């Protein structure tokens, strides 16, 4: 699982570099992250739990994020929510609830989670209170980008 996760993070780093951002400073600015976090992604040596929802949110909010990098992040989200990188069902639900994208499908379950009815992610100290009925249909992540 760790090798698969590292491989996906490495693909993200390669997507940023292939878009013409070669230096660490350029990559950090493009991803909307600090240099140290960008370095960790560049080296694909992130902690065993992988990229956190807050790191992913910052990257998706970065205005200069290349389209290929965005698609790699969305693939990473889907795979992590599906449990391909490990984690219990509760951990995966918390991860999905902390994302600012509208919905993340938890593949091994039949319910969908939305961070907030207003599509604003809750803070670290709040929990999502959206039921499966309120969440509606799953979004096609790549259709919006």
mmCIF file of C-alpha atoms in Angstrom:
data_model
loop_
_atom_site.group_PDB
_atom_site.id
_atom_site.type_symbol
_atom_site.label_atom_id
_atom_site.label_comp_id
_atom_site.label_asym_id
_atom_site.label_seq_id
_atom_site.Cartn_x
_atom_site.Cartn_y
_atom_site.Cartn_z
ATOM 1 C CA UNK A 1 0.000 0.000 0.000
ATOM 2 C CA UNK A 2 2.788 2.430 0.888
ATOM 3 C CA UNK A 3 4.507 1.807 -2.465
ATOM 4 C CA UNK A 4 1.274 2.487 -4.365
ATOM 5 C CA UNK A 5 0.694 5.694 -2.412
ATOM 6 C CA UNK A 6 4.282 6.869 -2.935
ATOM 7 C CA UNK A 7 3.950 6.129 -6.629
ATOM 8 C CA UNK A 8 0.821 8.319 -6.902
ATOM 9 C CA UNK A 9 2.528 11.165 -5.009
ATOM 10 C CA UNK A 10 5.522 10.792 -7.340
ATOM 11 C CA UNK A 11 3.158 11.068 -10.333
ATOM 12 C CA UNK A 12 1.873 14.346 -8.885
ATOM 13 C CA UNK A 13 5.422 15.679 -8.575
ATOM 14 C CA UNK A 14 6.202 14.606 -12.154
ATOM 15 C CA UNK A 15 3.044 16.318 -13.426
ATOM 16 C CA UNK A 16 4.134 19.603 -11.853
ATOM 17 C CA UNK A 17 7.633 19.262 -13.274
ATOM 18 C CA UNK A 18 6.350 18.343 -16.741
ATOM 19 C CA UNK A 19 4.324 21.588 -16.711
ATOM 20 C CA UNK A 20 7.617 23.500 -16.614
ATOM 21 C CA UNK A 21 8.036 24.077 -12.883
ATOM 22 C CA UNK A 22 11.522 22.694 -12.242
ATOM 23 C CA UNK A 23 12.841 24.456 -9.146
ATOM 24 C CA UNK A 24 11.582 23.774 -5.649
ATOM 25 C CA UNK A 25 10.464 27.401 -5.268
ATOM 26 C CA UNK A 26 8.425 27.221 -8.481
ATOM 27 C CA UNK A 27 6.866 23.909 -7.468
ATOM 28 C CA UNK A 28 5.993 25.161 -3.978
ATOM 29 C CA UNK A 29 4.334 28.290 -5.402
ATOM 30 C CA UNK A 30 2.470 26.294 -8.049
ATOM 31 C CA UNK A 31 1.160 23.813 -5.476
ATOM 32 C CA UNK A 32 0.324 26.549 -2.946
ATOM 33 C CA UNK A 33 2.506 24.863 -0.328
ATOM 34 C CA UNK A 34 5.573 25.643 1.738
ATOM 35 C CA UNK A 35 8.981 24.634 0.393
ATOM 36 C CA UNK A 36 9.350 21.831 2.943
ATOM 37 C CA UNK A 37 5.989 20.287 2.043
ATOM 38 C CA UNK A 38 6.726 20.648 -1.672
ATOM 39 C CA UNK A 39 10.079 18.930 -1.071
ATOM 40 C CA UNK A 40 8.345 16.036 0.667
ATOM 41 C CA UNK A 41 5.962 15.640 -2.268
ATOM 42 C CA UNK A 42 8.825 15.974 -4.744
ATOM 43 C CA UNK A 43 10.669 13.155 -2.972
ATOM 44 C CA UNK A 44 7.464 11.093 -2.538
ATOM 45 C CA UNK A 45 8.519 10.506 1.049
ATOM 46 C CA UNK A 46 5.382 11.705 2.796
ATOM 47 C CA UNK A 47 4.391 10.135 6.102
ATOM 48 C CA UNK A 48 2.690 6.768 5.906
ATOM 49 C CA UNK A 49 -0.786 8.300 6.168
ATOM 50 C CA UNK A 50 -0.125 10.173 2.935
ATOM 51 C CA UNK A 51 -1.319 13.629 1.971
ATOM 52 C CA UNK A 52 -3.754 15.142 4.447
ATOM 53 C CA UNK A 53 -7.017 16.737 3.427
ATOM 54 C CA UNK A 54 -5.687 20.176 4.389
ATOM 55 C CA UNK A 55 -2.646 19.772 2.085
ATOM 56 C CA UNK A 56 -4.927 18.590 -0.725
ATOM 57 C CA UNK A 57 -7.291 21.527 -0.156
ATOM 58 C CA UNK A 58 -4.395 23.985 -0.391
ATOM 59 C CA UNK A 59 -3.165 22.400 -3.617
ATOM 60 C CA UNK A 60 -6.613 22.401 -5.238
ATOM 61 C CA UNK A 61 -7.041 26.074 -4.286
ATOM 62 C CA UNK A 62 -3.713 27.056 -5.896
ATOM 63 C CA UNK A 63 -4.464 29.270 -8.915
ATOM 64 C CA UNK A 64 -1.400 28.118 -10.893
ATOM 65 C CA UNK A 65 -2.000 24.386 -10.429
ATOM 66 C CA UNK A 66 -1.474 22.661 -13.815
ATOM 67 C CA UNK A 67 -4.447 20.619 -15.123
ATOM 68 C CA UNK A 68 -2.461 17.357 -15.137
ATOM 69 C CA UNK A 69 -1.435 17.884 -11.512
ATOM 70 C CA UNK A 70 -5.071 18.611 -10.603
ATOM 71 C CA UNK A 71 -6.166 15.348 -12.220
ATOM 72 C CA UNK A 72 -3.449 13.424 -10.305
ATOM 73 C CA UNK A 73 -4.683 14.964 -7.045
ATOM 74 C CA UNK A 74 -8.261 13.968 -7.856
ATOM 75 C CA UNK A 75 -7.128 10.415 -8.662
ATOM 76 C CA UNK A 76 -5.262 10.340 -5.337
ATOM 77 C CA UNK A 77 -8.410 11.476 -3.509
ATOM 78 C CA UNK A 78 -10.532 8.772 -5.125
ATOM 79 C CA UNK A 79 -7.980 6.052 -4.380
ATOM 80 C CA UNK A 80 -7.457 7.148 -0.783
ATOM 81 C CA UNK A 81 -11.218 7.384 -0.173
ATOM 82 C CA UNK A 82 -11.617 3.916 -1.699
ATOM 83 C CA UNK A 83 -9.140 2.487 0.809
ATOM 84 C CA UNK A 84 -6.381 1.591 -1.656
ATOM 85 C CA UNK A 85 -3.816 3.136 0.708
ATOM 86 C CA UNK A 86 -5.232 1.543 3.839
ATOM 87 C CA UNK A 87 -7.155 3.182 6.634
ATOM 88 C CA UNK A 88 -10.330 2.224 8.412
ATOM 89 C CA UNK A 89 -13.760 3.237 7.204
ATOM 90 C CA UNK A 90 -13.905 5.959 9.870
ATOM 91 C CA UNK A 91 -10.518 7.358 8.834
ATOM 92 C CA UNK A 92 -11.576 7.443 5.191
ATOM 93 C CA UNK A 93 -14.887 9.138 6.050
ATOM 94 C CA UNK A 94 -13.069 11.797 8.108
ATOM 95 C CA UNK A 95 -10.633 12.353 5.235
ATOM 96 C CA UNK A 96 -13.496 12.781 2.757
ATOM 97 C CA UNK A 97 -15.403 15.087 5.114
ATOM 98 C CA UNK A 98 -12.421 17.433 5.433
ATOM 99 C CA UNK A 99 -12.051 17.971 1.697
ATOM 100 C CA UNK A 100 -13.460 21.182 0.223
ATOM 101 C CA UNK A 101 -14.564 19.499 -3.004
ATOM 102 C CA UNK A 102 -18.267 18.827 -3.033
ATOM 103 C CA UNK A 103 -18.404 15.045 -2.602
ATOM 104 C CA UNK A 104 -16.157 12.035 -2.358
ATOM 105 C CA UNK A 105 -17.515 8.589 -2.981
ATOM 106 C CA UNK A 106 -16.486 5.976 -0.459
ATOM 107 C CA UNK A 107 -16.377 3.019 -2.817
ATOM 108 C CA UNK A 108 -16.764 0.230 -0.301
ATOM 109 C CA UNK A 109 -19.920 1.791 1.091
ATOM 110 C CA UNK A 110 -23.193 2.921 -0.410
ATOM 111 C CA UNK A 111 -23.282 6.387 1.118
ATOM 112 C CA UNK A 112 -21.807 9.670 0.007
ATOM 113 C CA UNK A 113 -20.450 12.429 2.212
ATOM 114 C CA UNK A 114 -20.430 16.140 1.647
ATOM 115 C CA UNK A 115 -18.339 18.346 3.941
ATOM 116 C CA UNK A 116 -21.176 20.811 4.501
ATOM 117 C CA UNK A 117 -24.524 21.634 2.881
ATOM 118 C CA UNK A 118 -22.984 24.935 1.740
ATOM 119 C CA UNK A 119 -19.970 23.063 0.311
ATOM 120 C CA UNK A 120 -17.653 24.669 2.846
ATOM 121 C CA UNK A 121 -15.390 22.310 4.705
ATOM 122 C CA UNK A 122 -15.777 22.199 8.484
ATOM 123 C CA UNK A 123 -12.864 23.230 10.664
ATOM 124 C CA UNK A 124 -10.685 20.590 12.288
ATOM 125 C CA UNK A 125 -12.859 20.713 15.413
ATOM 126 C CA UNK A 126 -16.206 20.328 13.669
ATOM 127 C CA UNK A 127 -17.756 17.218 12.214
ATOM 128 C CA UNK A 128 -19.819 16.970 9.067
ATOM 129 C CA UNK A 129 -23.488 16.369 9.781
ATOM 130 C CA UNK A 130 -24.639 15.607 6.265
ATOM 131 C CA UNK A 131 -26.596 12.401 5.830
ATOM 132 C CA UNK A 132 -26.414 10.168 2.787
ATOM 133 C CA UNK A 133 -29.799 11.453 1.618
ATOM 134 C CA UNK A 134 -28.660 15.091 1.748
ATOM 135 C CA UNK A 135 -25.437 14.425 -0.121
ATOM 136 C CA UNK A 136 -27.217 13.474 -3.374
ATOM 137 C CA UNK A 137 -25.521 12.081 -6.466
ATOM 138 C CA UNK A 138 -21.728 11.592 -6.633
ATOM 139 C CA UNK A 139 -19.715 14.105 -8.594
ATOM 140 C CA UNK A 140 -17.458 13.182 -11.467
ATOM 141 C CA UNK A 141 -14.262 14.859 -10.206
ATOM 142 C CA UNK A 142 -12.692 15.204 -13.622
ATOM 143 C CA UNK A 143 -15.810 16.686 -15.253
ATOM 144 C CA UNK A 144 -15.294 19.980 -13.437
ATOM 145 C CA UNK A 145 -11.696 20.448 -14.586
#
